[in-house]
Amino acid sequence: MEREKAKAEMKAKEWAEKKAAGALDEDMPEDADGQLHNPDGSVFTGPKDAKKVSLINMVPPISKMDAKLNDLPKCEHLALSTNSIGAIGNLSALRELKILSLSRNNIKAISKLDGLGDTLQQLWMSYNSVEKLDGLSNLRKLRVFYVAQNNISDVKEFGKLAANKALEELTAVGNPCYEADPAATRAAIIRLVPT
């Protein structure tokens, strides 16, 4: 955060020098005002205003999704990949969350996502220990689901995704159900998930 603030202050200083040299006000870049900005250009006012939060590969690794994540009500993209998270925490206060990245953790079950049913569009769960595809049926807007390299041994688990009518992209390779005959498994998944 300090590094980003220093960059913003440097841009503001550079703009002040250009202004002193005769640059017009309408030529000032949006991010040259000395403030931190969100990706959409709006001024960042603190964690409650954050649209994208990236806590990837933290040292020490995050092991639990605690209630503090609910202090991010405007978050649209929460990235918690490459940590040691063992279970999905309650994210019901994240009413604008569209992308949830939990790949490369120690998650065994998909749960506590019901509160995200009207917003979550992408769920990245690859490289975990998921065996069952429960807990997804209420995700009405889910378009992208990455669940490669998990522990799904029964191809019938993918039939549970038939309730996700908006699903457009599914990645499931590397699960035990693929080992015997990858082409047949892919064909079976396509039959089970008609969307």
CSV table of C-alpha atoms in Angstrom, one decimal:
chain,number,residue,atom,x,y,z
A,1,MET,CA,0.0,0.0,0.0
A,2,GLU,CA,2.8,2.4,0.8
A,3,ARG,CA,4.5,1.7,-2.5
A,4,GLU,CA,1.3,2.5,-4.4
A,5,LYS,CA,0.9,5.7,-2.4
A,6,ALA,CA,4.4,6.7,-3.2
A,7,LYS,CA,3.8,6.1,-6.9
A,8,ALA,CA,0.6,8.2,-6.7
A,9,GLU,CA,2.5,11.1,-5.0
A,10,MET,CA,5.3,10.9,-7.6
A,11,LYS,CA,2.7,11.1,-10.4
A,12,ALA,CA,1.2,14.1,-8.7
A,13,LYS,CA,4.6,15.8,-8.5
A,14,GLU,CA,5.3,15.1,-12.1
A,15,TRP,CA,2.0,16.6,-13.1
A,16,ALA,CA,2.6,19.7,-10.9
A,17,GLU,CA,5.9,20.2,-12.9
A,18,LYS,CA,4.1,19.8,-16.2
A,19,LYS,CA,1.4,22.2,-15.0
A,20,ALA,CA,4.0,24.8,-14.1
A,21,ALA,CA,5.4,24.4,-17.6
A,22,GLY,CA,2.1,25.3,-19.1
A,23,ALA,CA,0.1,22.1,-19.4
A,24,LEU,CA,-3.7,22.5,-19.5
A,25,ASP,CA,-5.9,21.2,-16.7
A,26,GLU,CA,-7.9,19.1,-19.1
A,27,ASP,CA,-4.7,17.2,-20.0
A,28,MET,CA,-4.2,16.0,-16.4
A,29,PRO,CA,-4.4,12.2,-16.3
A,30,GLU,CA,-7.0,10.8,-13.8
A,31,ASP,CA,-4.4,9.2,-11.6
A,32,ALA,CA,-2.1,12.3,-11.3
A,33,ASP,CA,-4.0,13.8,-8.4
A,34,GLY,CA,-1.8,12.2,-5.7
A,35,GLN,CA,-4.5,9.7,-4.6
A,36,LEU,CA,-4.8,5.9,-5.0
A,37,HIS,CA,-7.3,4.8,-7.6
A,38,ASN,CA,-9.4,1.6,-8.2
A,39,PRO,CA,-9.0,-0.1,-11.6
A,40,ASP,CA,-12.1,1.8,-12.8
A,41,GLY,CA,-10.4,5.2,-12.0
A,42,SER,CA,-12.5,6.0,-8.9
A,43,VAL,CA,-10.5,7.2,-5.9
A,44,PHE,CA,-9.6,4.4,-3.4
A,45,THR,CA,-10.8,5.4,0.1
A,46,GLY,CA,-9.8,2.3,2.0
A,47,PRO,CA,-10.5,-1.5,2.2
A,48,LYS,CA,-14.3,-1.0,2.3
A,49,ASP,CA,-13.9,0.6,-1.2
A,50,ALA,CA,-11.6,-2.1,-2.7
A,51,LYS,CA,-13.0,-3.8,-5.9
A,52,LYS,CA,-10.1,-6.3,-6.3
A,53,VAL,CA,-8.3,-7.8,-3.3
A,54,SER,CA,-5.3,-10.1,-4.1
A,55,LEU,CA,-3.8,-12.1,-1.2
A,56,ILE,CA,-2.0,-14.7,-3.3
A,57,ASN,CA,0.9,-16.7,-2.0
A,58,MET,CA,1.1,-14.9,1.4
A,59,VAL,CA,4.0,-15.5,3.8
A,60,PRO,CA,3.1,-17.0,6.1
A,61,PRO,CA,0.2,-18.5,4.1
A,62,ILE,CA,-3.4,-17.8,5.0
A,63,SER,CA,-4.9,-20.9,6.6
A,64,LYS,CA,-8.4,-19.6,7.4
A,65,MET,CA,-10.9,-17.4,5.7
A,66,ASP,CA,-12.0,-15.3,8.7
A,67,ALA,CA,-14.9,-12.8,9.1
A,68,LYS,CA,-12.6,-9.9,8.3
A,69,LEU,CA,-13.1,-10.7,4.6
A,70,ASN,CA,-16.7,-9.5,5.1
A,71,ASP,CA,-15.3,-6.0,5.6
A,72,LEU,CA,-14.9,-5.8,1.8
A,73,PRO,CA,-18.5,-5.1,0.7
A,74,LYS,CA,-17.5,-3.7,-2.7
A,75,CYS,CA,-15.1,-6.4,-3.6
A,76,GLU,CA,-15.7,-7.9,-7.0
A,77,HIS,CA,-12.6,-10.1,-7.3
A,78,LEU,CA,-11.2,-11.9,-4.3
A,79,ALA,CA,-7.9,-13.8,-5.0
A,80,LEU,CA,-6.8,-16.1,-2.2
A,81,SER,CA,-4.9,-18.6,-4.3
A,82,THR,CA,-1.7,-20.4,-3.3
A,83,ASN,CA,-2.2,-20.4,0.5
A,84,SER,CA,-3.1,-23.1,3.0
A,85,ILE,CA,-6.9,-22.5,3.3
A,86,GLY,CA,-8.6,-25.7,4.5
A,87,ALA,CA,-12.3,-24.6,4.2
A,88,ILE,CA,-14.3,-21.9,2.5
A,89,GLY,CA,-15.4,-19.2,5.0
A,90,ASN,CA,-18.7,-17.3,5.1
A,91,LEU,CA,-18.6,-14.5,2.4
A,92,SER,CA,-22.2,-13.5,2.6
A,93,ALA,CA,-21.5,-9.8,3.0
A,94,LEU,CA,-19.6,-9.7,-0.3
A,95,ARG,CA,-22.7,-8.8,-2.3
A,96,GLU,CA,-20.8,-7.7,-5.3
A,97,LEU,CA,-18.3,-10.6,-5.6
A,98,LYS,CA,-18.0,-11.8,-9.2
A,99,ILE,CA,-14.7,-13.7,-9.1
A,100,LEU,CA,-13.5,-15.9,-6.3
A,101,SER,CA,-10.1,-17.4,-6.7
A,102,LEU,CA,-9.2,-20.3,-4.3
A,103,SER,CA,-6.9,-22.4,-6.4
A,104,ARG,CA,-3.9,-24.1,-4.9
A,105,ASN,CA,-5.2,-24.4,-1.3
A,106,ASN,CA,-6.2,-27.4,0.9
A,107,ILE,CA,-10.0,-27.1,0.4
A,108,LYS,CA,-11.8,-30.4,0.6
A,109,ALA,CA,-15.5,-29.3,0.2
A,110,ILE,CA,-17.3,-26.5,-1.6
A,111,SER,CA,-19.6,-24.8,0.9
A,112,LYS,CA,-20.9,-21.5,2.3
A,113,LEU,CA,-21.3,-19.9,-1.1
A,114,ASP,CA,-25.2,-19.6,-1.1
A,115,GLY,CA,-25.0,-15.9,-0.2
A,116,LEU,CA,-23.2,-15.3,-3.5
A,117,GLY,CA,-25.9,-16.9,-5.7
A,118,ASP,CA,-26.9,-13.7,-7.5
A,119,THR,CA,-23.4,-12.3,-8.2
A,120,LEU,CA,-20.6,-15.0,-8.4
A,121,GLN,CA,-19.7,-15.6,-12.0
A,122,GLN,CA,-16.3,-17.3,-11.7
A,123,LEU,CA,-15.1,-19.8,-9.2
A,124,TRP,CA,-11.5,-21.0,-9.5
A,125,MET,CA,-10.9,-24.1,-7.4
A,126,SER,CA,-8.2,-26.0,-9.2
A,127,TYR,CA,-5.4,-27.8,-7.3
A,128,ASN,CA,-7.3,-28.4,-4.1
A,129,SER,CA,-8.7,-31.7,-2.6
A,130,VAL,CA,-12.3,-31.4,-3.6
A,131,GLU,CA,-14.1,-34.8,-4.0
A,132,LYS,CA,-17.7,-33.8,-4.3
A,133,LEU,CA,-19.4,-31.0,-6.3
A,134,ASP,CA,-22.0,-30.0,-3.6
A,135,GLY,CA,-22.7,-26.4,-2.7
A,136,LEU,CA,-22.9,-25.0,-6.2
A,137,SER,CA,-26.5,-25.3,-7.2
A,138,ASN,CA,-27.5,-21.8,-5.8
A,139,LEU,CA,-24.9,-20.1,-7.9
A,140,ARG,CA,-27.3,-18.9,-10.6
A,141,LYS,CA,-24.8,-16.7,-12.4
A,142,LEU,CA,-21.8,-19.1,-12.4
A,143,ARG,CA,-20.3,-18.9,-15.9
A,144,VAL,CA,-16.7,-20.2,-15.3
A,145,PHE,CA,-15.8,-23.1,-13.0
A,146,TYR,CA,-12.2,-24.3,-12.8
A,147,VAL,CA,-11.9,-27.5,-10.7
A,148,ALA,CA,-8.9,-29.2,-12.4
A,149,GLN,CA,-6.4,-31.3,-10.4
A,150,ASN,CA,-8.7,-32.2,-7.5
A,151,ASN,CA,-9.9,-35.5,-6.1
A,152,ILE,CA,-13.1,-36.1,-8.0
A,153,SER,CA,-13.2,-39.8,-8.8
A,154,ASP,CA,-16.9,-40.2,-9.8
A,155,VAL,CA,-17.7,-38.6,-13.1
A,156,LYS,CA,-21.4,-38.5,-11.9
A,157,GLU,CA,-20.4,-35.6,-9.6
A,158,PHE,CA,-20.4,-33.3,-12.6
A,159,GLY,CA,-24.2,-34.0,-13.0
A,160,LYS,CA,-24.7,-31.7,-10.0
A,161,LEU,CA,-23.6,-28.8,-12.3
A,162,ALA,CA,-26.7,-29.2,-14.5
A,163,ALA,CA,-28.4,-26.7,-12.1
A,164,ASN,CA,-25.9,-24.0,-13.1
A,165,LYS,CA,-27.7,-22.9,-16.3
A,166,ALA,CA,-25.3,-20.0,-17.0
A,167,LEU,CA,-22.2,-22.3,-17.0
A,168,GLU,CA,-20.1,-21.7,-20.1
A,169,GLU,CA,-16.7,-22.8,-19.2
A,170,LEU,CA,-15.6,-25.9,-17.1
A,171,THR,CA,-12.1,-27.2,-16.6
A,172,ALA,CA,-11.9,-30.5,-14.8
A,173,VAL,CA,-8.8,-32.4,-16.2
A,174,GLY,CA,-6.4,-34.0,-13.8
A,175,ASN,CA,-9.1,-35.5,-11.5
A,176,PRO,CA,-9.0,-39.2,-10.8
A,177,CYS,CA,-12.1,-39.7,-13.0
A,178,TYR,CA,-10.0,-38.8,-16.0
A,179,GLU,CA,-7.3,-41.4,-15.5
A,180,ALA,CA,-8.8,-44.4,-17.2
A,181,ASP,CA,-10.1,-42.8,-20.4
A,182,PRO,CA,-9.9,-39.0,-20.7
A,183,ALA,CA,-11.9,-38.8,-23.9
A,184,ALA,CA,-14.8,-40.9,-22.5
A,185,THR,CA,-14.7,-38.8,-19.3
A,186,ARG,CA,-14.9,-35.6,-21.3
A,187,ALA,CA,-17.8,-36.9,-23.3
A,188,ALA,CA,-19.6,-38.0,-20.1
A,189,ILE,CA,-19.2,-34.6,-18.5
A,190,ILE,CA,-20.6,-32.9,-21.7
A,191,ARG,CA,-23.7,-35.2,-21.4
A,192,LEU,CA,-24.1,-34.5,-17.7
A,193,VAL,CA,-23.7,-30.7,-18.0
A,194,PRO,CA,-25.8,-29.7,-20.9
A,195,THR,CA,-25.2,-26.0,-20.7
